[in-house]
């Protein structure tokens, strides 16, 4: 049975974007509340940005889950790079229209004039840095017409900063930046995630030294932390089955954390 | 498929690598401390070497004082006072004092002028006592001192010498080992001459011979060293060698003291 003990902990850290797995931390919680408040304001666009793995997609997903029962919300996890495909998808998901022919930008604007909503529909666009400049220009124009409100996420790189400046500088009324977790936040994140999945014993095995070691390796990046801990529990599972005498059941071993880091490529031995 | 053993080996390599900077920094700091320890004793020896060279003129001053005041009764007290005064001076002495000893050298040229009369006088009288020269380090001034004194005053100087011997030997006991250690480090001829003189005074002629020899090897132009060397040879029964040494020394210099000593050895008054 002890084998499943680590195996179930391993499954907790599978890198999936699921709003049910969203962990509330003080700073993240404040940011999320700011995002929700911004959505209620008559803003045209809201920008959510940060380094990869800081939880942008998860927050966007959480927002979708929270708003979907209250108003019209559409979320696109993967970018629709083709302009016609993008406009057709919007017409279908917001107005319920399935155009058989090609839909151009003018036709879409004409279509949108026929529909009125109490709350302006919200479109959530993840990985917006992958959209073309031309399409981003169309998105800007749609938002200017106040027919649709956009919440977009961007990776914070030099290139994406330029995109943000060129297309959204004057139009974004709210921008929120997400950061990596501090060591204290990371400890809460790990323990909350484990406890949500009933892995209480394993959650208690993490002490400050372990978290410091993990934070040193992942710099508090949530995606990297998930990857590292998944590898860590894979190793623990192996030791449990093959060399159980090497496991200390009261604490997580920093040695095994470092071994997991070597295996995942965070440390180059 | 997990290869845990390979992973453990990689982890071990990683740990060793991560400790290398720590080990290097510890090694560097230990090396710096070691270098500091080496440097500090060197500076000590330099300071003390200067101190010792300053001692030389002080003993000479003691001798000149005794020469000027040969009165029998108060001899003991004044000498003690002189020594005490000199030790005080020793603390205050600046490097200028060292130059003062060099200034004294012209007085030896003055001795050259009266050489003929002096040597004749020595040959006639020769009342010098061995322990006296051995207790006082500068035999040149002693020779003058003895020649000028009557037998009574000689006996009193012997008494004062005993006192002086006690005082200087006390200093030797505490310092001699330290001086030898410093000489081994810096090979200062002033130190080796000092040691040679102290051993000669203490009657350890083999050692005084050795240190005088070392002094001569370092610096061939120190007259006192040649004198101590020759005297030690005589004390060790090597009269011929002592005379030959002095003769060869006199070929290159006009040392009155060496000449006087040679004559004494030849006449058998110095044994």
PDB file of N, CA, C and O in Angstrom, chain A residues 234-235 238-239 243 246 255 258-259 262-263 267-269, chain B residues 1-5 7-8 10-15 17:
ATOM      1  N   UNK A 234       8.527   9.967  -8.300  1.00  0.00           N
ATOM      2  CA  UNK A 234       8.850   8.789  -9.126  1.00  0.00           C
ATOM      3  C   UNK A 234      10.034   8.042  -8.492  1.00  0.00           C
ATOM      4  O   UNK A 234      10.031   6.815  -8.387  1.00  0.00           O
ATOM      5  N   UNK A 235      11.036   8.828  -8.059  1.00  0.00           N
ATOM      6  CA  UNK A 235      12.209   8.213  -7.413  1.00  0.00           C
ATOM      7  C   UNK A 235      11.807   7.563  -6.090  1.00  0.00           C
ATOM      8  O   UNK A 235      12.234   6.454  -5.767  1.00  0.00           O
ATOM      9  N   UNK A 238      10.253   4.342  -6.640  1.00  0.00           N
ATOM     10  CA  UNK A 238      11.228   3.299  -6.980  1.00  0.00           C
ATOM     11  C   UNK A 238      11.917   2.777  -5.713  1.00  0.00           C
ATOM     12  O   UNK A 238      12.045   1.566  -5.514  1.00  0.00           O
ATOM     13  N   UNK A 239      12.346   3.709  -4.873  1.00  0.00           N
ATOM     14  CA  UNK A 239      13.018   3.301  -3.627  1.00  0.00           C
ATOM     15  C   UNK A 239      12.062   2.480  -2.758  1.00  0.00           C
ATOM     16  O   UNK A 239      12.472   1.519  -2.109  1.00  0.00           O
ATOM     17  N   UNK A 243      14.352  -0.453  -2.673  1.00  0.00           N
ATOM     18  CA  UNK A 243      15.255  -0.281  -1.518  1.00  0.00           C
ATOM     19  C   UNK A 243      14.547   0.529  -0.431  1.00  0.00           C
ATOM     20  O   UNK A 243      14.923   1.686  -0.157  1.00  0.00           O
ATOM     21  N   UNK A 246      16.276   2.672   2.418  1.00  0.00           N
ATOM     22  CA  UNK A 246      16.934   3.960   2.156  1.00  0.00           C
ATOM     23  C   UNK A 246      15.994   5.154   2.335  1.00  0.00           C
ATOM     24  O   UNK A 246      16.409   6.295   2.175  1.00  0.00           O
ATOM     25  N   UNK A 255      18.804  14.817  -0.734  1.00  0.00           N
ATOM     26  CA  UNK A 255      19.588  14.048  -1.720  1.00  0.00           C
ATOM     27  C   UNK A 255      18.674  13.606  -2.873  1.00  0.00           C
ATOM     28  O   UNK A 255      19.033  13.756  -4.053  1.00  0.00           O
ATOM     29  N   UNK A 258      17.695  16.461  -5.068  1.00  0.00           N
ATOM     30  CA  UNK A 258      18.767  16.818  -6.009  1.00  0.00           C
ATOM     31  C   UNK A 258      18.901  15.780  -7.121  1.00  0.00           C
ATOM     32  O   UNK A 258      19.176  16.129  -8.278  1.00  0.00           O
ATOM     33  N   UNK A 259      18.685  14.516  -6.758  1.00  0.00           N
ATOM     34  CA  UNK A 259      18.705  13.469  -7.788  1.00  0.00           C
ATOM     35  C   UNK A 259      17.583  13.701  -8.802  1.00  0.00           C
ATOM     36  O   UNK A 259      17.773  13.545 -10.010  1.00  0.00           O
ATOM     37  N   UNK A 262      18.593  16.393 -11.064  1.00  0.00           N
ATOM     38  CA  UNK A 262      19.551  15.914 -12.082  1.00  0.00           C
ATOM     39  C   UNK A 262      18.789  15.188 -13.189  1.00  0.00           C
ATOM     40  O   UNK A 262      19.027  15.383 -14.377  1.00  0.00           O
ATOM     41  N   UNK A 263      17.834  14.367 -12.772  1.00  0.00           N
ATOM     42  CA  UNK A 263      17.075  13.589 -13.757  1.00  0.00           C
ATOM     43  C   UNK A 263      16.242  14.482 -14.685  1.00  0.00           C
ATOM     44  O   UNK A 263      16.135  14.221 -15.877  1.00  0.00           O
ATOM     45  N   UNK A 267      19.610  20.358 -12.758  1.00  0.00           N
ATOM     46  CA  UNK A 267      21.013  20.382 -12.315  1.00  0.00           C
ATOM     47  C   UNK A 267      21.826  19.585 -13.326  1.00  0.00           C
ATOM     48  O   UNK A 267      21.433  18.484 -13.703  1.00  0.00           O
ATOM     49  N   UNK A 268      22.948  20.174 -13.724  1.00  0.00           N
ATOM     50  CA  UNK A 268      23.842  19.456 -14.637  1.00  0.00           C
ATOM     51  C   UNK A 268      25.004  18.893 -13.827  1.00  0.00           C
ATOM     52  O   UNK A 268      25.866  19.638 -13.370  1.00  0.00           O
ATOM     53  N   UNK A 269      24.976  17.588 -13.607  1.00  0.00           N
ATOM     54  CA  UNK A 269      26.014  16.963 -12.781  1.00  0.00           C
ATOM     55  C   UNK A 269      27.284  16.735 -13.609  1.00  0.00           C
ATOM     56  O   UNK A 269      27.216  16.479 -14.784  1.00  0.00           O
TER      57      UNK A 269
ATOM     58  N   UNK B   1      12.816   3.947 -18.227  1.00  0.00           N
ATOM     59  CA  UNK B   1      13.289   3.082 -17.133  1.00  0.00           C
ATOM     60  C   UNK B   1      14.308   3.856 -16.273  1.00  0.00           C
ATOM     61  O   UNK B   1      15.232   4.450 -16.803  1.00  0.00           O
ATOM     62  N   UNK B   2      14.071   3.833 -14.984  1.00  0.00           N
ATOM     63  CA  UNK B   2      14.964   4.565 -14.088  1.00  0.00           C
ATOM     64  C   UNK B   2      16.280   3.825 -13.874  1.00  0.00           C
ATOM     65  O   UNK B   2      16.279   2.624 -13.613  1.00  0.00           O
ATOM     66  N   UNK B   3      17.369   4.547 -14.001  1.00  0.00           N
ATOM     67  CA  UNK B   3      18.670   3.975 -13.668  1.00  0.00           C
ATOM     68  C   UNK B   3      19.159   4.688 -12.408  1.00  0.00           C
ATOM     69  O   UNK B   3      19.893   5.679 -12.465  1.00  0.00           O
ATOM     70  N   UNK B   4      18.692   4.183 -11.285  1.00  0.00           N
ATOM     71  CA  UNK B   4      18.946   4.859 -10.007  1.00  0.00           C
ATOM     72  C   UNK B   4      20.436   4.885  -9.675  1.00  0.00           C
ATOM     73  O   UNK B   4      20.941   5.890  -9.173  1.00  0.00           O
ATOM     74  N   UNK B   5      21.131   3.794  -9.968  1.00  0.00           N
ATOM     75  CA  UNK B   5      22.564   3.727  -9.615  1.00  0.00           C
ATOM     76  C   UNK B   5      23.362   4.785 -10.363  1.00  0.00           C
ATOM     77  O   UNK B   5      24.238   5.444  -9.787  1.00  0.00           O
ATOM     78  N   UNK B   7      22.096   7.501 -11.500  1.00  0.00           N
ATOM     79  CA  UNK B   7      21.630   8.782 -10.948  1.00  0.00           C
ATOM     80  C   UNK B   7      22.344   9.096  -9.626  1.00  0.00           C
ATOM     81  O   UNK B   7      22.733  10.248  -9.375  1.00  0.00           O
ATOM     82  N   UNK B   8      22.550   8.074  -8.817  1.00  0.00           N
ATOM     83  CA  UNK B   8      23.264   8.265  -7.548  1.00  0.00           C
ATOM     84  C   UNK B   8      24.712   8.654  -7.788  1.00  0.00           C
ATOM     85  O   UNK B   8      25.275   9.490  -7.078  1.00  0.00           O
ATOM     86  N   UNK B  10      25.811  10.241 -10.421  1.00  0.00           N
ATOM     87  CA  UNK B  10      25.778  11.624 -10.915  1.00  0.00           C
ATOM     88  C   UNK B  10      25.595  12.599  -9.752  1.00  0.00           C
ATOM     89  O   UNK B  10      26.197  13.665  -9.715  1.00  0.00           O
ATOM     90  N   UNK B  11      24.735  12.178  -8.823  1.00  0.00           N
ATOM     91  CA  UNK B  11      24.493  13.032  -7.647  1.00  0.00           C
ATOM     92  C   UNK B  11      25.777  13.192  -6.830  1.00  0.00           C
ATOM     93  O   UNK B  11      26.096  14.291  -6.369  1.00  0.00           O
ATOM     94  N   UNK B  12      26.535  12.108  -6.678  1.00  0.00           N
ATOM     95  CA  UNK B  12      27.799  12.154  -5.927  1.00  0.00           C
ATOM     96  C   UNK B  12      28.781  13.106  -6.610  1.00  0.00           C
ATOM     97  O   UNK B  12      29.446  13.910  -5.947  1.00  0.00           O
ATOM     98  N   UNK B  13      28.849  13.006  -7.928  1.00  0.00           N
ATOM     99  CA  UNK B  13      29.740  13.914  -8.689  1.00  0.00           C
ATOM    100  C   UNK B  13      29.325  15.372  -8.475  1.00  0.00           C
ATOM    101  O   UNK B  13      30.150  16.247  -8.268  1.00  0.00           O
ATOM    102  N   UNK B  14      28.009  15.576  -8.503  1.00  0.00           N
ATOM    103  CA  UNK B  14      27.481  16.934  -8.323  1.00  0.00           C
ATOM    104  C   UNK B  14      27.841  17.470  -6.940  1.00  0.00           C
ATOM    105  O   UNK B  14      28.248  18.630  -6.798  1.00  0.00           O
ATOM    106  N   UNK B  15      27.728  16.653  -5.915  1.00  0.00           N
ATOM    107  CA  UNK B  15      28.039  17.084  -4.554  1.00  0.00           C
ATOM    108  C   UNK B  15      29.517  17.421  -4.421  1.00  0.00           C
ATOM    109  O   UNK B  15      29.881  18.414  -3.799  1.00  0.00           O
ATOM    110  N   UNK B  17      31.498  18.363  -6.811  1.00  0.00           N
ATOM    111  CA  UNK B  17      31.714  19.629  -7.540  1.00  0.00           C
ATOM    112  C   UNK B  17      31.248  20.821  -6.717  1.00  0.00           C
ATOM    113  O   UNK B  17      31.885  21.859  -6.701  1.00  0.00           O
TER     114      UNK B  17
END
